mmCIF file with all atom_site columns, C-alpha atoms in Angstrom:
data_model
loop_
_atom_site.group_PDB
_atom_site.id
_atom_site.type_symbol
_atom_site.label_atom_id
_atom_site.label_alt_id
_atom_site.label_comp_id
_atom_site.label_asym_id
_atom_site.label_entity_id
_atom_site.label_seq_id
_atom_site.pdbx_PDB_ins_code
_atom_site.Cartn_x
_atom_site.Cartn_y
_atom_site.Cartn_z
_atom_site.occupancy
_atom_site.B_iso_or_equiv
_atom_site.pdbx_formal_charge
_atom_site.auth_seq_id
_atom_site.auth_comp_id
_atom_site.auth_asym_id
_atom_site.auth_atom_id
_atom_site.pdbx_PDB_model_num
ATOM 1   C CA . UNK A 1 1   ? -8.947 -6.969  -1.214  1.00 0.00 ? 1   UNK A CA 1
ATOM 2   C CA . UNK A 1 2   ? -9.806 -5.246  2.153   1.00 0.00 ? 2   UNK A CA 1
ATOM 3   C CA . UNK A 1 3   ? -6.734 -5.479  5.959   1.00 0.00 ? 3   UNK A CA 1
ATOM 4   C CA . UNK A 1 4   ? -8.463 -8.716  6.632   1.00 0.00 ? 4   UNK A CA 1
ATOM 5   C CA . UNK A 1 5   ? -7.462 -10.520 3.592   1.00 0.00 ? 5   UNK A CA 1
ATOM 6   C CA . UNK A 1 6   ? -4.046 -9.307  2.415   1.00 0.00 ? 6   UNK A CA 1
ATOM 7   C CA . UNK A 1 7   ? -2.998 -10.034 6.289   1.00 0.00 ? 7   UNK A CA 1
ATOM 8   C CA . UNK A 1 8   ? -4.297 -13.739 5.902   1.00 0.00 ? 8   UNK A CA 1
ATOM 9   C CA . UNK A 1 9   ? -3.151 -13.787 2.423   1.00 0.00 ? 9   UNK A CA 1
ATOM 10  C CA . UNK A 1 10  ? 0.413  -12.317 3.713   1.00 0.00 ? 10  UNK A CA 1
ATOM 11  C CA . UNK A 1 11  ? 0.373  -14.887 6.684   1.00 0.00 ? 11  UNK A CA 1
ATOM 12  C CA . UNK A 1 12  ? -0.828 -18.033 3.545   1.00 0.00 ? 12  UNK A CA 1
ATOM 13  C CA . UNK A 1 13  ? 2.820  -16.962 1.385   1.00 0.00 ? 13  UNK A CA 1
ATOM 14  C CA . UNK A 1 14  ? 4.632  -16.473 4.442   1.00 0.00 ? 14  UNK A CA 1
ATOM 15  C CA . UNK A 1 15  ? 4.482  -19.987 6.105   1.00 0.00 ? 15  UNK A CA 1
ATOM 16  C CA . UNK A 1 16  ? 7.577  -21.303 4.096   1.00 0.00 ? 16  UNK A CA 1
ATOM 17  C CA . UNK A 1 17  ? 9.602  -18.857 4.811   1.00 0.00 ? 17  UNK A CA 1
ATOM 18  C CA . UNK A 1 18  ? 9.441  -17.579 7.921   1.00 0.00 ? 18  UNK A CA 1
ATOM 19  C CA . UNK A 1 19  ? 12.649 -18.848 9.402   1.00 0.00 ? 19  UNK A CA 1
ATOM 20  C CA . UNK A 1 20  ? 14.727 -17.664 6.012   1.00 0.00 ? 20  UNK A CA 1
ATOM 21  C CA . UNK A 1 21  ? 12.552 -14.293 5.726   1.00 0.00 ? 21  UNK A CA 1
ATOM 22  C CA . UNK A 1 22  ? 13.550 -13.698 9.572   1.00 0.00 ? 22  UNK A CA 1
ATOM 23  C CA . UNK A 1 23  ? 17.706 -14.421 8.825   1.00 0.00 ? 23  UNK A CA 1
ATOM 24  C CA . UNK A 1 24  ? 17.174 -11.459 5.680   1.00 0.00 ? 24  UNK A CA 1
ATOM 25  C CA . UNK A 1 25  ? 15.647 -9.565  7.824   1.00 0.00 ? 25  UNK A CA 1
ATOM 26  C CA . UNK A 1 26  ? 18.490 -10.002 10.846  1.00 0.00 ? 26  UNK A CA 1
ATOM 27  C CA . UNK A 1 27  ? 21.054 -9.111  7.626   1.00 0.00 ? 27  UNK A CA 1
ATOM 28  C CA . UNK A 1 28  ? 19.047 -5.862  6.908   1.00 0.00 ? 28  UNK A CA 1
ATOM 29  C CA . UNK A 1 29  ? 18.705 -4.554  10.576  1.00 0.00 ? 29  UNK A CA 1
ATOM 30  C CA . UNK A 1 30  ? 22.152 -5.574  10.450  1.00 0.00 ? 30  UNK A CA 1
ATOM 31  C CA . UNK A 1 31  ? 24.002 -3.648  7.883   1.00 0.00 ? 31  UNK A CA 1
ATOM 32  C CA . UNK A 1 32  ? 21.575 -0.923  7.597   1.00 0.00 ? 32  UNK A CA 1
ATOM 33  C CA . UNK A 1 33  ? 22.299 -0.501  11.403  1.00 0.00 ? 33  UNK A CA 1
ATOM 34  C CA . UNK A 1 34  ? 26.133 -0.340  10.798  1.00 0.00 ? 34  UNK A CA 1
ATOM 35  C CA . UNK A 1 35  ? 25.661 2.267   7.774   1.00 0.00 ? 35  UNK A CA 1
ATOM 36  C CA . UNK A 1 36  ? 24.342 4.400   9.466   1.00 0.00 ? 36  UNK A CA 1
ATOM 37  C CA . UNK A 1 37  ? 26.535 4.015   12.524  1.00 0.00 ? 37  UNK A CA 1
ATOM 38  C CA . UNK A 1 38  ? 29.347 4.794   9.886   1.00 0.00 ? 38  UNK A CA 1
ATOM 39  C CA . UNK A 1 39  ? 27.427 7.472   8.582   1.00 0.00 ? 39  UNK A CA 1
ATOM 40  C CA . UNK A 1 40  ? 26.686 9.165   11.707  1.00 0.00 ? 40  UNK A CA 1
ATOM 41  C CA . UNK A 1 41  ? 30.235 8.345   13.324  1.00 0.00 ? 41  UNK A CA 1
ATOM 42  C CA . UNK A 1 42  ? 31.666 10.065  10.076  1.00 0.00 ? 42  UNK A CA 1
ATOM 43  C CA . UNK A 1 43  ? 29.359 13.307  9.341   1.00 0.00 ? 43  UNK A CA 1
ATOM 44  C CA . UNK A 1 44  ? 26.400 13.514  12.431  1.00 0.00 ? 44  UNK A CA 1
ATOM 45  C CA . UNK B 2 1   ? 23.565 5.700   0.489   1.00 0.00 ? 1   UNK B CA 1
ATOM 46  C CA . UNK B 2 2   ? 22.891 1.613   1.333   1.00 0.00 ? 2   UNK B CA 1
ATOM 47  C CA . UNK B 2 3   ? 18.996 2.084   2.284   1.00 0.00 ? 3   UNK B CA 1
ATOM 48  C CA . UNK B 2 4   ? 18.683 2.422   -2.256  1.00 0.00 ? 4   UNK B CA 1
ATOM 49  C CA . UNK B 2 5   ? 19.561 -1.136  -2.815  1.00 0.00 ? 5   UNK B CA 1
ATOM 50  C CA . UNK B 2 6   ? 18.767 -2.911  0.380   1.00 0.00 ? 6   UNK B CA 1
ATOM 51  C CA . UNK B 2 7   ? 15.006 -1.653  -0.319  1.00 0.00 ? 7   UNK B CA 1
ATOM 52  C CA . UNK B 2 8   ? 15.506 -3.059  -3.812  1.00 0.00 ? 8   UNK B CA 1
ATOM 53  C CA . UNK B 2 9   ? 16.941 -6.338  -2.358  1.00 0.00 ? 9   UNK B CA 1
ATOM 54  C CA . UNK B 2 10  ? 13.659 -7.058  -0.314  1.00 0.00 ? 10  UNK B CA 1
ATOM 55  C CA . UNK B 2 11  ? 11.410 -6.019  -2.127  1.00 0.00 ? 11  UNK B CA 1
ATOM 56  C CA . UNK B 2 12  ? 13.072 -8.791  -4.705  1.00 0.00 ? 12  UNK B CA 1
ATOM 57  C CA . UNK B 2 13  ? 12.665 -11.048 -1.832  1.00 0.00 ? 13  UNK B CA 1
ATOM 58  C CA . UNK B 2 14  ? 8.904  -10.425 -1.140  1.00 0.00 ? 14  UNK B CA 1
ATOM 59  C CA . UNK B 2 15  ? 8.431  -10.321 -4.971  1.00 0.00 ? 15  UNK B CA 1
ATOM 60  C CA . UNK B 2 16  ? 10.205 -14.077 -5.241  1.00 0.00 ? 16  UNK B CA 1
ATOM 61  C CA . UNK B 2 17  ? 7.779  -14.862 -2.326  1.00 0.00 ? 17  UNK B CA 1
ATOM 62  C CA . UNK B 2 18  ? 4.705  -13.558 -3.157  1.00 0.00 ? 18  UNK B CA 1
ATOM 63  C CA . UNK B 2 19  ? 5.537  -15.905 -6.529  1.00 0.00 ? 19  UNK B CA 1
ATOM 64  C CA . UNK B 2 20  ? 6.146  -19.110 -4.297  1.00 0.00 ? 20  UNK B CA 1
ATOM 65  C CA . UNK B 2 21  ? 9.960  -18.891 -5.342  1.00 0.00 ? 21  UNK B CA 1
ATOM 66  C CA . UNK B 2 22  ? 13.179 -19.584 -3.173  1.00 0.00 ? 22  UNK B CA 1
ATOM 67  C CA . UNK B 2 23  ? 14.785 -16.961 -1.025  1.00 0.00 ? 23  UNK B CA 1
ATOM 68  C CA . UNK B 2 24  ? 18.009 -16.147 0.832   1.00 0.00 ? 24  UNK B CA 1
ATOM 69  C CA . UNK B 2 25  ? 20.035 -13.553 1.479   1.00 0.00 ? 25  UNK B CA 1
ATOM 70  C CA . UNK B 2 26  ? 21.843 -12.977 -2.070  1.00 0.00 ? 26  UNK B CA 1
ATOM 71  C CA . UNK B 2 27  ? 18.920 -11.776 -2.572  1.00 0.00 ? 27  UNK B CA 1
ATOM 72  C CA . UNK B 2 28  ? 18.472 -9.227  -0.504  1.00 0.00 ? 28  UNK B CA 1
ATOM 73  C CA . UNK B 2 29  ? 22.012 -8.389  -1.326  1.00 0.00 ? 29  UNK B CA 1
ATOM 74  C CA . UNK B 2 30  ? 20.194 -8.515  -5.181  1.00 0.00 ? 30  UNK B CA 1
ATOM 75  C CA . UNK B 2 31  ? 19.651 -4.774  -5.009  1.00 0.00 ? 31  UNK B CA 1
ATOM 76  C CA . UNK B 2 32  ? 23.497 -3.687  -5.329  1.00 0.00 ? 32  UNK B CA 1
ATOM 77  C CA . UNK B 2 33  ? 24.028 -4.983  -8.954  1.00 0.00 ? 33  UNK B CA 1
ATOM 78  C CA . UNK B 2 34  ? 21.997 -2.157  -9.163  1.00 0.00 ? 34  UNK B CA 1
ATOM 79  C CA . UNK B 2 35  ? 22.916 0.269   -7.212  1.00 0.00 ? 35  UNK B CA 1
ATOM 80  C CA . UNK B 2 36  ? 23.042 3.381   -8.947  1.00 0.00 ? 36  UNK B CA 1
ATOM 81  C CA . UNK B 2 37  ? 19.347 3.184   -9.557  1.00 0.00 ? 37  UNK B CA 1
ATOM 82  C CA . UNK B 2 38  ? 18.705 2.337   -6.327  1.00 0.00 ? 38  UNK B CA 1
ATOM 83  C CA . UNK B 2 39  ? 20.839 4.654   -4.900  1.00 0.00 ? 39  UNK B CA 1
ATOM 84  C CA . UNK B 2 40  ? 18.959 7.824   -6.571  1.00 0.00 ? 40  UNK B CA 1
ATOM 85  C CA . UNK B 2 41  ? 15.500 6.167   -5.331  1.00 0.00 ? 41  UNK B CA 1
ATOM 86  C CA . UNK B 2 42  ? 16.500 6.013   -2.202  1.00 0.00 ? 42  UNK B CA 1
ATOM 87  C CA . UNK B 2 43  ? 17.802 9.323   -1.272  1.00 0.00 ? 43  UNK B CA 1
ATOM 88  C CA . UNK B 2 44  ? 15.267 10.796  -3.163  1.00 0.00 ? 44  UNK B CA 1
ATOM 89  C CA . UNK B 2 45  ? 12.575 9.343   -1.282  1.00 0.00 ? 45  UNK B CA 1
ATOM 90  C CA . UNK B 2 46  ? 14.383 9.478   2.063   1.00 0.00 ? 46  UNK B CA 1
ATOM 91  C CA . UNK B 2 47  ? 15.213 13.728  0.933   1.00 0.00 ? 47  UNK B CA 1
ATOM 92  C CA . UNK B 2 48  ? 11.643 13.852  -0.856  1.00 0.00 ? 48  UNK B CA 1
ATOM 93  C CA . UNK B 2 49  ? 9.279  12.493  2.612   1.00 0.00 ? 49  UNK B CA 1
ATOM 94  C CA . UNK B 2 50  ? 12.244 14.052  5.528   1.00 0.00 ? 50  UNK B CA 1
ATOM 95  C CA . UNK B 2 51  ? 10.977 18.297  3.005   1.00 0.00 ? 51  UNK B CA 1
ATOM 96  C CA . UNK B 2 52  ? 7.421  17.343  3.098   1.00 0.00 ? 52  UNK B CA 1
ATOM 97  C CA . UNK B 2 53  ? 7.768  16.020  7.255   1.00 0.00 ? 53  UNK B CA 1
ATOM 98  C CA . UNK B 2 54  ? 8.638  20.442  7.785   1.00 0.00 ? 54  UNK B CA 1
ATOM 99  C CA . UNK B 2 55  ? 5.365  21.309  6.765   1.00 0.00 ? 55  UNK B CA 1
ATOM 100 C CA . UNK B 2 56  ? 4.127  18.702  9.609   1.00 0.00 ? 56  UNK B CA 1
ATOM 101 C CA . UNK B 2 57  ? 4.303  15.141  10.170  1.00 0.00 ? 57  UNK B CA 1
ATOM 102 C CA . UNK B 2 58  ? 0.793  13.993  7.922   1.00 0.00 ? 58  UNK B CA 1
ATOM 103 C CA . UNK B 2 59  ? 2.372  15.392  4.268   1.00 0.00 ? 59  UNK B CA 1
ATOM 104 C CA . UNK B 2 60  ? 5.565  13.583  5.562   1.00 0.00 ? 60  UNK B CA 1
ATOM 105 C CA . UNK B 2 61  ? 3.722  10.472  6.133   1.00 0.00 ? 61  UNK B CA 1
ATOM 106 C CA . UNK B 2 62  ? 1.528  10.565  2.781   1.00 0.00 ? 62  UNK B CA 1
ATOM 107 C CA . UNK B 2 63  ? 4.282  11.236  0.196   1.00 0.00 ? 63  UNK B CA 1
ATOM 108 C CA . UNK B 2 64  ? 6.472  8.041   2.137   1.00 0.00 ? 64  UNK B CA 1
ATOM 109 C CA . UNK B 2 65  ? 2.811  6.564   1.203   1.00 0.00 ? 65  UNK B CA 1
ATOM 110 C CA . UNK B 2 66  ? 2.803  7.648   -2.619  1.00 0.00 ? 66  UNK B CA 1
ATOM 111 C CA . UNK B 2 67  ? 6.395  6.280   -2.965  1.00 0.00 ? 67  UNK B CA 1
ATOM 112 C CA . UNK B 2 68  ? 5.766  3.407   -1.239  1.00 0.00 ? 68  UNK B CA 1
ATOM 113 C CA . UNK B 2 69  ? 5.318  1.271   -4.465  1.00 0.00 ? 69  UNK B CA 1
ATOM 114 C CA . UNK B 2 70  ? 9.034  2.220   -6.117  1.00 0.00 ? 70  UNK B CA 1
ATOM 115 C CA . UNK B 2 71  ? 11.147 -0.711  -5.001  1.00 0.00 ? 71  UNK B CA 1
ATOM 116 C CA . UNK B 2 72  ? 8.395  -3.467  -6.643  1.00 0.00 ? 72  UNK B CA 1
ATOM 117 C CA . UNK B 2 73  ? 7.589  -0.853  -9.615  1.00 0.00 ? 73  UNK B CA 1
ATOM 118 C CA . UNK B 2 74  ? 11.834 -0.339  -10.463 1.00 0.00 ? 74  UNK B CA 1
ATOM 119 C CA . UNK B 2 75  ? 11.934 -4.797  -9.905  1.00 0.00 ? 75  UNK B CA 1
ATOM 120 C CA . UNK B 2 76  ? 9.516  -5.365  -11.962 1.00 0.00 ? 76  UNK B CA 1
ATOM 121 C CA . UNK B 2 77  ? 11.260 -2.698  -14.653 1.00 0.00 ? 77  UNK B CA 1
ATOM 122 C CA . UNK B 2 78  ? 14.569 -2.630  -15.061 1.00 0.00 ? 78  UNK B CA 1
ATOM 123 C CA . UNK B 2 79  ? 14.707 -0.168  -18.114 1.00 0.00 ? 79  UNK B CA 1
ATOM 124 C CA . UNK B 2 80  ? 12.118 2.264   -15.753 1.00 0.00 ? 80  UNK B CA 1
ATOM 125 C CA . UNK B 2 81  ? 14.270 4.912   -14.682 1.00 0.00 ? 81  UNK B CA 1
ATOM 126 C CA . UNK B 2 82  ? 14.099 6.167   -10.604 1.00 0.00 ? 82  UNK B CA 1
ATOM 127 C CA . UNK B 2 83  ? 12.558 8.999   -10.709 1.00 0.00 ? 83  UNK B CA 1
ATOM 128 C CA . UNK B 2 84  ? 10.093 7.740   -13.076 1.00 0.00 ? 84  UNK B CA 1
ATOM 129 C CA . UNK B 2 85  ? 9.696  4.434   -10.766 1.00 0.00 ? 85  UNK B CA 1
ATOM 130 C CA . UNK B 2 86  ? 8.588  6.921   -8.486  1.00 0.00 ? 86  UNK B CA 1
ATOM 131 C CA . UNK B 2 87  ? 6.214  9.375   -10.517 1.00 0.00 ? 87  UNK B CA 1
ATOM 132 C CA . UNK B 2 88  ? 4.780  5.866   -11.018 1.00 0.00 ? 88  UNK B CA 1
ATOM 133 C CA . UNK B 2 89  ? 4.143  4.963   -7.592  1.00 0.00 ? 89  UNK B CA 1
ATOM 134 C CA . UNK B 2 90  ? 2.482  7.861   -7.272  1.00 0.00 ? 90  UNK B CA 1
ATOM 135 C CA . UNK B 2 91  ? 0.422  7.483   -9.871  1.00 0.00 ? 91  UNK B CA 1
ATOM 136 C CA . UNK B 2 92  ? -0.415 4.031   -8.495  1.00 0.00 ? 92  UNK B CA 1
ATOM 137 C CA . UNK B 2 93  ? -1.566 4.845   -5.098  1.00 0.00 ? 93  UNK B CA 1
ATOM 138 C CA . UNK B 2 94  ? -3.802 8.169   -6.642  1.00 0.00 ? 94  UNK B CA 1
ATOM 139 C CA . UNK B 2 95  ? -6.628 6.821   -4.141  1.00 0.00 ? 95  UNK B CA 1
ATOM 140 C CA . UNK B 2 96  ? -6.183 4.677   -2.246  1.00 0.00 ? 96  UNK B CA 1
ATOM 141 C CA . UNK B 2 97  ? -3.380 5.688   0.673   1.00 0.00 ? 97  UNK B CA 1
ATOM 142 C CA . UNK B 2 98  ? -5.599 5.967   2.601   1.00 0.00 ? 98  UNK B CA 1
ATOM 143 C CA . UNK B 2 99  ? -6.278 2.593   1.754   1.00 0.00 ? 99  UNK B CA 1
ATOM 144 C CA . UNK B 2 100 ? -2.503 1.496   2.930   1.00 0.00 ? 100 UNK B CA 1
ATOM 145 C CA . UNK B 2 101 ? -2.374 3.384   5.764   1.00 0.00 ? 101 UNK B CA 1
ATOM 146 C CA . UNK B 2 102 ? -5.301 1.202   6.916   1.00 0.00 ? 102 UNK B CA 1
ATOM 147 C CA . UNK B 2 103 ? -4.179 -1.719  5.975   1.00 0.00 ? 103 UNK B CA 1
ATOM 148 C CA . UNK B 2 104 ? -0.591 -0.490  8.289   1.00 0.00 ? 104 UNK B CA 1
ATOM 149 C CA . UNK B 2 105 ? -2.384 0.934   11.654  1.00 0.00 ? 105 UNK B CA 1
ATOM 150 C CA . UNK B 2 106 ? -3.607 -2.644  11.186  1.00 0.00 ? 106 UNK B CA 1
ATOM 151 C CA . UNK B 2 107 ? -0.885 -3.832  12.554  1.00 0.00 ? 107 UNK B CA 1
ATOM 152 C CA . UNK B 2 108 ? -0.261 -2.199  15.335  1.00 0.00 ? 108 UNK B CA 1
ATOM 153 C CA . UNK B 2 109 ? -0.876 -4.503  17.892  1.00 0.00 ? 109 UNK B CA 1
ATOM 154 C CA . UNK B 2 110 ? 2.576  -6.819  16.317  1.00 0.00 ? 110 UNK B CA 1
ATOM 155 C CA . UNK B 2 111 ? 4.384  -2.975  15.921  1.00 0.00 ? 111 UNK B CA 1
ATOM 156 C CA . UNK B 2 112 ? 3.866  -3.104  19.737  1.00 0.00 ? 112 UNK B CA 1
ATOM 157 C CA . UNK B 2 113 ? 4.434  -6.686  20.109  1.00 0.00 ? 113 UNK B CA 1
ATOM 158 C CA . UNK B 2 114 ? 8.112  -6.055  18.633  1.00 0.00 ? 114 UNK B CA 1
ATOM 159 C CA . UNK B 2 115 ? 8.855  -2.895  20.953  1.00 0.00 ? 115 UNK B CA 1
ATOM 160 C CA . UNK B 2 116 ? 8.403  -4.800  23.685  1.00 0.00 ? 116 UNK B CA 1
ATOM 161 C CA . UNK B 2 117 ? 9.932  -7.583  23.031  1.00 0.00 ? 117 UNK B CA 1
ATOM 162 C CA . UNK B 2 118 ? 13.156 -4.907  22.312  1.00 0.00 ? 118 UNK B CA 1
ATOM 163 C CA . UNK B 2 119 ? 13.161 -5.708  19.097  1.00 0.00 ? 119 UNK B CA 1
ATOM 164 C CA . UNK B 2 120 ? 13.544 -9.161  18.300  1.00 0.00 ? 120 UNK B CA 1
ATOM 165 C CA . UNK B 2 121 ? 9.358  -9.996  17.443  1.00 0.00 ? 121 UNK B CA 1
ATOM 166 C CA . UNK B 2 122 ? 10.790 -7.593  14.333  1.00 0.00 ? 122 UNK B CA 1
ATOM 167 C CA . UNK B 2 123 ? 12.557 -10.707 13.190  1.00 0.00 ? 123 UNK B CA 1
ATOM 168 C CA . UNK B 2 124 ? 8.560  -11.737 11.633  1.00 0.00 ? 124 UNK B CA 1
ATOM 169 C CA . UNK B 2 125 ? 6.220  -8.767  12.151  1.00 0.00 ? 125 UNK B CA 1
ATOM 170 C CA . UNK B 2 126 ? 8.508  -6.703  9.400   1.00 0.00 ? 126 UNK B CA 1
ATOM 171 C CA . UNK B 2 127 ? 8.496  -10.041 7.152   1.00 0.00 ? 127 UNK B CA 1
ATOM 172 C CA . UNK B 2 128 ? 4.606  -10.707 7.814   1.00 0.00 ? 128 UNK B CA 1
ATOM 173 C CA . UNK B 2 129 ? 4.282  -6.704  7.157   1.00 0.00 ? 129 UNK B CA 1
ATOM 174 C CA . UNK B 2 130 ? 7.071  -6.583  3.754   1.00 0.00 ? 130 UNK B CA 1
ATOM 175 C CA . UNK B 2 131 ? 4.045  -9.861  2.164   1.00 0.00 ? 131 UNK B CA 1
ATOM 176 C CA . UNK B 2 132 ? 1.008  -7.371  2.826   1.00 0.00 ? 132 UNK B CA 1
ATOM 177 C CA . UNK B 2 133 ? 3.071  -4.462  1.519   1.00 0.00 ? 133 UNK B CA 1
ATOM 178 C CA . UNK B 2 134 ? 3.805  -6.886  -1.905  1.00 0.00 ? 134 UNK B CA 1
ATOM 179 C CA . UNK B 2 135 ? -0.146 -8.447  -1.902  1.00 0.00 ? 135 UNK B CA 1
ATOM 180 C CA . UNK B 2 136 ? -1.308 -4.911  -1.530  1.00 0.00 ? 136 UNK B CA 1
ATOM 181 C CA . UNK B 2 137 ? 0.972  -3.587  -4.838  1.00 0.00 ? 137 UNK B CA 1
ATOM 182 C CA . UNK B 2 138 ? -0.873 -6.897  -6.567  1.00 0.00 ? 138 UNK B CA 1
ATOM 183 C CA . UNK B 2 139 ? -3.720 -6.145  -5.960  1.00 0.00 ? 139 UNK B CA 1
ATOM 184 C CA . UNK B 2 140 ? -3.159 -2.408  -7.589  1.00 0.00 ? 140 UNK B CA 1
ATOM 185 C CA . UNK B 2 141 ? -1.985 -4.042  -10.055 1.00 0.00 ? 141 UNK B CA 1
ATOM 186 C CA . UNK B 2 142 ? -5.261 -5.617  -10.814 1.00 0.00 ? 142 UNK B CA 1
ATOM 187 C CA . UNK B 2 143 ? -7.130 -2.207  -9.758  1.00 0.00 ? 143 UNK B CA 1
ATOM 188 C CA . UNK B 2 144 ? -5.206 -0.407  -12.226 1.00 0.00 ? 144 UNK B CA 1
ATOM 189 C CA . UNK B 2 145 ? -4.035 -1.479  -15.530 1.00 0.00 ? 145 UNK B CA 1
ATOM 190 C CA . UNK B 2 146 ? -3.778 2.330   -16.755 1.00 0.00 ? 146 UNK B CA 1
ATOM 191 C CA . UNK B 2 147 ? 0.728  2.519   -16.893 1.00 0.00 ? 147 UNK B CA 1
ATOM 192 C CA . UNK B 2 148 ? 1.733  1.354   -19.824 1.00 0.00 ? 148 UNK B CA 1
ATOM 193 C CA . UNK B 2 149 ? 5.298  1.114   -18.104 1.00 0.00 ? 149 UNK B CA 1
ATOM 194 C CA . UNK B 2 150 ? 4.052  -1.245  -15.032 1.00 0.00 ? 150 UNK B CA 1
ATOM 195 C CA . UNK B 2 151 ? 3.827  -4.943  -15.506 1.00 0.00 ? 151 UNK B CA 1
ATOM 196 C CA . UNK B 2 152 ? 0.706  -6.488  -14.962 1.00 0.00 ? 152 UNK B CA 1
ATOM 197 C CA . UNK B 2 153 ? -0.743 -8.558  -12.608 1.00 0.00 ? 153 UNK B CA 1
ATOM 198 C CA . UNK B 2 154 ? -0.244 -12.578 -13.293 1.00 0.00 ? 154 UNK B CA 1
ATOM 199 C CA . UNK B 2 155 ? -3.410 -14.195 -12.560 1.00 0.00 ? 155 UNK B CA 1
ATOM 200 C CA . UNK B 2 156 ? -4.268 -15.404 -9.828  1.00 0.00 ? 156 UNK B CA 1
ATOM 201 C CA . UNK B 2 157 ? -3.404 -18.474 -8.230  1.00 0.00 ? 157 UNK B CA 1
ATOM 202 C CA . UNK B 2 158 ? -4.233 -21.195 -5.517  1.00 0.00 ? 158 UNK B CA 1
ATOM 203 C CA . UNK B 2 159 ? -1.804 -22.861 -3.684  1.00 0.00 ? 159 UNK B CA 1
#
């Protein structure tokens, strides 16, 4: 599969999931930035 | 410390999406159930990418591309150690790094949109890129069936 085909298929499989994955990504980014901040406060 | 478990959980989320299964925040946190293995993978990948980046930026990018399939492999092969999964990822990506780089580079417009929207668009651009990554992983599996410990690709389904 080429890049265009993969991107098109990605949009297709993501169609029912945009809402839930945005929430999941928000949690992911919150946990990641929270943990990174703690690390820098402790060891930075 | 938590980048490994979170990456494993995120890999699980997108592997499930590719199969059309339901996902939730609990799936993202499922990486913590395999804490030791995902922690080792996360730390080793960060360390190796950092060390390769010291040579110049490009070796670091090449190393990151080489290890990019590690968490998908780990999720589908729970018996595999972190280092074996990293090795499998390197083998799997051999001869395909330029193709993955090209695919990720094709998201440059979306990434710029994410930046100018102060990161808000990344809530959709990030999943879009991860969905493309899991499809790239499936494409590699279909292309290359030589690794006994990497599961065979499922039959391509039309929905």
